[in-house]
Short mmCIF file of C-alpha atoms in Angstrom, two decimals:
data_model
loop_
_atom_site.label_atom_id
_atom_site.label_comp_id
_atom_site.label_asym_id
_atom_site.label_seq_id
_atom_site.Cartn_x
_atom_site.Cartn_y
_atom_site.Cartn_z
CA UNK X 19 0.00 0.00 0.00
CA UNK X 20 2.34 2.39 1.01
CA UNK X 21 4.98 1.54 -1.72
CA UNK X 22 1.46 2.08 -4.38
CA UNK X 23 0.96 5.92 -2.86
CA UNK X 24 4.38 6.48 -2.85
CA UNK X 25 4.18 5.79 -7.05
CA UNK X 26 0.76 7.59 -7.54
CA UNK X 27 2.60 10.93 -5.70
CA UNK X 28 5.81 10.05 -8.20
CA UNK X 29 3.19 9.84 -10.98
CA UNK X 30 1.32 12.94 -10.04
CA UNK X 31 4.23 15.65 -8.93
CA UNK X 32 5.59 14.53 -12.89
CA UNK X 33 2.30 15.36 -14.35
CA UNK X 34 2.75 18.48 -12.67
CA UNK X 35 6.23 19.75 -13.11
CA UNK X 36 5.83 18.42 -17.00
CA UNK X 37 3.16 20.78 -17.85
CA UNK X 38 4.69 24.29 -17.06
CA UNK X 39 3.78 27.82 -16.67
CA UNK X 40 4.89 28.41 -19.99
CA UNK X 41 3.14 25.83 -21.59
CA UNK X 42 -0.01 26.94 -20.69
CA UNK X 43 0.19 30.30 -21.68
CA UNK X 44 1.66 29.13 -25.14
CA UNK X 45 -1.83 27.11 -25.78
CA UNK X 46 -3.69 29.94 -24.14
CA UNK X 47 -2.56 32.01 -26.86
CA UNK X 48 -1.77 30.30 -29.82
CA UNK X 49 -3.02 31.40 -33.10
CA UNK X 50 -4.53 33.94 -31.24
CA UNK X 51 -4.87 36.88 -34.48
CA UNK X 52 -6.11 34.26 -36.41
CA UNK X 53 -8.17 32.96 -33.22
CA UNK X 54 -9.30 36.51 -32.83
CA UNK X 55 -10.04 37.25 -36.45
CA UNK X 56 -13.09 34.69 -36.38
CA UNK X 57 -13.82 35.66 -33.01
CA UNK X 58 -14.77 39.64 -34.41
CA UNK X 59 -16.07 38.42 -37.31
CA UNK X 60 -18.55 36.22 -35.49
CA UNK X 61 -19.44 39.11 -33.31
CA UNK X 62 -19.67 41.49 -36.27
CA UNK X 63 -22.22 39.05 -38.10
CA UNK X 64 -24.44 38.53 -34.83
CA UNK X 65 -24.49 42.07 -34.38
CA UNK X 66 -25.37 43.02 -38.39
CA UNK X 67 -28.03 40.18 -38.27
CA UNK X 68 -29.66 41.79 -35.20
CA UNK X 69 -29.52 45.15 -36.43
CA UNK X 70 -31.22 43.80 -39.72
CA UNK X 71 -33.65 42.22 -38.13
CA UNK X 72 -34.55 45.80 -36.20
CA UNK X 73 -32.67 44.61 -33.00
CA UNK X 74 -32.22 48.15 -31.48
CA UNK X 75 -29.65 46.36 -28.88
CA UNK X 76 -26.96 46.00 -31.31
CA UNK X 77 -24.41 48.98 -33.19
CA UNK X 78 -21.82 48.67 -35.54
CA UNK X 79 -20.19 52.08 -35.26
CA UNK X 80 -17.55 52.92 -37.60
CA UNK X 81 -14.33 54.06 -36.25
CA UNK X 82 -13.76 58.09 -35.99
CA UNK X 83 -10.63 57.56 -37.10
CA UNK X 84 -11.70 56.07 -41.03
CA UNK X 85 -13.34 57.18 -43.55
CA UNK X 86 -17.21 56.92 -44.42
CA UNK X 87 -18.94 53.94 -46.29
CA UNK X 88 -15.58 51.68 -45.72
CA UNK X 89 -16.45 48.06 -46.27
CA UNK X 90 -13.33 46.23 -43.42
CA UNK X 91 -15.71 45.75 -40.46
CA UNK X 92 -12.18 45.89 -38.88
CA UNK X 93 -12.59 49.71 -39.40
CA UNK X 94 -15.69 48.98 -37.21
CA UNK X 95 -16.59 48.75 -33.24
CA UNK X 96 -19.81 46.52 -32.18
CA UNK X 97 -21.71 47.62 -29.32
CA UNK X 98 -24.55 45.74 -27.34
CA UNK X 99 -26.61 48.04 -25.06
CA UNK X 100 -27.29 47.18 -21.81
CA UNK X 101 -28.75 49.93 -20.31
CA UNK X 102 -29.81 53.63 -22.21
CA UNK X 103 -29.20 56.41 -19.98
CA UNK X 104 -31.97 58.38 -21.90
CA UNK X 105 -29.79 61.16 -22.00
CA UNK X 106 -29.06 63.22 -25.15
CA UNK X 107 -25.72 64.42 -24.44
CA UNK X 108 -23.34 64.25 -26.92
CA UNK X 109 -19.94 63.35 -25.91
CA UNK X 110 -16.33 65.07 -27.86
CA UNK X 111 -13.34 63.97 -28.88
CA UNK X 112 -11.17 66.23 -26.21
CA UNK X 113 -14.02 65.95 -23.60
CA UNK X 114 -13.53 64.67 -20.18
CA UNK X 115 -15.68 61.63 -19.03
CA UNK X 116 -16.19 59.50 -16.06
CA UNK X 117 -16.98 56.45 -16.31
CA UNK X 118 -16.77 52.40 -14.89
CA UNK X 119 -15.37 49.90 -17.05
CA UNK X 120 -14.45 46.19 -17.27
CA UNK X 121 -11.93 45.39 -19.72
CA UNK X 122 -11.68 41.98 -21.39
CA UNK X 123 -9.83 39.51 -24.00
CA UNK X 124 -11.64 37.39 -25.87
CA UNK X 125 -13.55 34.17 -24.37
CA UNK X 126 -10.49 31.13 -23.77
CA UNK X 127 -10.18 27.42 -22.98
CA UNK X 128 -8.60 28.65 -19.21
CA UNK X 129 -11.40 32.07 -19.35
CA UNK X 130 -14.54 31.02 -20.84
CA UNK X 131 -15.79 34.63 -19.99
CA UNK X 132 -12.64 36.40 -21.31
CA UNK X 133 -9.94 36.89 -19.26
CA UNK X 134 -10.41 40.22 -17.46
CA UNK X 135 -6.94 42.75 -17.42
CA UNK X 136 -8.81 45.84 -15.55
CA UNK X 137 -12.14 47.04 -14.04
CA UNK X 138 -13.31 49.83 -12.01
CA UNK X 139 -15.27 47.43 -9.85
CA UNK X 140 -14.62 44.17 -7.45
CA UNK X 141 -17.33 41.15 -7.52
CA UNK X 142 -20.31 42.11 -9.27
CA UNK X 143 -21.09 45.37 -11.04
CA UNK X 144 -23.02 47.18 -8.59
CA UNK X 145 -22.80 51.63 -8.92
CA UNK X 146 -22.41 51.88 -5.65
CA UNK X 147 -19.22 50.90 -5.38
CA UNK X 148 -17.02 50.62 -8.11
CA UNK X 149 -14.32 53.41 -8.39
CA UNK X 150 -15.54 55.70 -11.61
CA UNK X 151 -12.07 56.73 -13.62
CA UNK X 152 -11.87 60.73 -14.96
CA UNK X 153 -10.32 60.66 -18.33
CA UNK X 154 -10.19 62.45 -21.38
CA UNK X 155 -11.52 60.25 -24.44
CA UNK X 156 -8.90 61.58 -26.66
CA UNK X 157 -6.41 59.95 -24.71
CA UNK X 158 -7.93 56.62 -25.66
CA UNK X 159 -7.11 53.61 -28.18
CA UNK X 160 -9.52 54.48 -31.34
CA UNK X 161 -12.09 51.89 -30.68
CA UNK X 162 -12.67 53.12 -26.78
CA UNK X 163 -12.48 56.98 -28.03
CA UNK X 164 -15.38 55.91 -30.88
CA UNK X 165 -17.41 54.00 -28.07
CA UNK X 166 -16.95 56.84 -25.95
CA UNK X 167 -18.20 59.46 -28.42
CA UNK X 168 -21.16 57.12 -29.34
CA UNK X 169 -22.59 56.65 -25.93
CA UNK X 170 -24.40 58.68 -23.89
CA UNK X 171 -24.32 59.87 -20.28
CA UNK X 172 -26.05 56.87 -18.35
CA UNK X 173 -25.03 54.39 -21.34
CA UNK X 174 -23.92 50.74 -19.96
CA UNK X 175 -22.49 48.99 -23.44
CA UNK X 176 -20.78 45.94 -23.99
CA UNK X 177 -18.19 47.15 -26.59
CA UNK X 178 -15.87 44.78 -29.26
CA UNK X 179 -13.10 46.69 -30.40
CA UNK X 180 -10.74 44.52 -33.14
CA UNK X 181 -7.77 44.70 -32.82
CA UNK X 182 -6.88 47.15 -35.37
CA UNK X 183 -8.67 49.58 -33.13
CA UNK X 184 -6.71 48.63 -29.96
CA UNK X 185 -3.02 47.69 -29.68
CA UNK X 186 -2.98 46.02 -32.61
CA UNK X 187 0.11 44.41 -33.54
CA UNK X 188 1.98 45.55 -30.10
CA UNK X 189 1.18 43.55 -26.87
CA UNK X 190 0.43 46.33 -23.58
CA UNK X 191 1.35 45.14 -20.31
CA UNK X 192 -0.05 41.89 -20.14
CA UNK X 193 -2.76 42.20 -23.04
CA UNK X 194 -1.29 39.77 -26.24
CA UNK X 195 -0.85 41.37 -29.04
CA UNK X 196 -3.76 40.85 -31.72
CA UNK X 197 -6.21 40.88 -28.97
CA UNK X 198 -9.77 41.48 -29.62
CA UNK X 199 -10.82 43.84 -26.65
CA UNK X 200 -14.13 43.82 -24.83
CA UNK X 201 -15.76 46.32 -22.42
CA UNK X 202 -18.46 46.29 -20.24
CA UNK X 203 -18.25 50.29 -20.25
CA UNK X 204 -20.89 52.96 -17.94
CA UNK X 205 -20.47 56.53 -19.33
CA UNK X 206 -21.35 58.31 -15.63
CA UNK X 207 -20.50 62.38 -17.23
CA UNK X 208 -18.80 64.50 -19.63
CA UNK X 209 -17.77 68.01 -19.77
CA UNK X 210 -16.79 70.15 -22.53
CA UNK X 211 -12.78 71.24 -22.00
CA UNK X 212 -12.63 74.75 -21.00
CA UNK X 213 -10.64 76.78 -23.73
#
């Protein structure tokens, strides 16, 4: 018996130490543009389907950054609508917001729900206490900048930015490069910058 466990904890710590770190984050992320690709493109057609079928819910937004009537849907952010503020505010380029968001990668094998790299909030979004940020959109990646100018104040979206609109080809910290990016984003306010 005990010469049995002693081979079982042999067989196990092997498993273990064969199977590293490394390893794990190699299949987390490989193919990922190509893995990312279909996963934008899939988003883009359940979004364009919606819309088509008079699905309020759904926006494909082109990018403020490229030029009207383009046909890449890469030159394109999808937004689902959560919540409409009902406000009417338009929101600048070089206007300060505050706002709560939960940033994203795409859904994985290890993160079915995307891996999350920042939010505003802890546990479950709740208003009351997540930590609204003060920025200026302009200071943005393209895609959140777009989103940003797009919403309203009181706006919760769900927002896919591809890649293209994000880091692109550059990893950030510890997002990949190539990395779709999804927000769960609250515009709170804006104000105009004072000249």
């Amino acid at each position: 018996m005990k010469k049995a466990s002693l081979f079982i904890l042999f067989c196990i710590t092997t498993i273990l130490t064969s199977c590293s770190e490394t390893d794990i984050v190699d299949n987390e992320f490989a193919n990922w543009q190509e893995r990312n690709d279909a996963y934008f493109t899939s988003i883009y057609a359940k979004a364009k389907q919606a819309a088509d079928n008079g699905d309020s819910s759904w926006k494909i937004i082109r990018a403020y950054t490229k030029q009207e009537g383009t046909a890449n849907i890469n030159d394109y952010i999808v937004a689902e609508v959560i919540t409409d503020g009902g406000n009417t505010q338009t929101v600048n380029y070089t206007d300060s917001v505050s706002l709560l968001y939960q940033s994203r990668l795409m859904p994985s094998d290890s993160y079915p729900e995307g891996r999350i790299f920042t939010s505003t909030w802890t546990g479950d979004y709740d208003l009351e206490t997540a930590a609204p940020v003060r920025t200026v959109l302009a200071g943005m990646v393209d895609g959140f900048t777009t989103a940003g100018m797009a919403m309203h104040p009181g706006d919760r979206w769900r927002v896919y930015i591809p890649y293209s609109l994000g880091y692109d080809a550059n990893a950030k910290d510890d997002i990949p490069a190539y990395s779709t990016l999804i927000f769960d984003l609250t515009l709170l306010k804006a104000w105009q910058q004072r000249k």
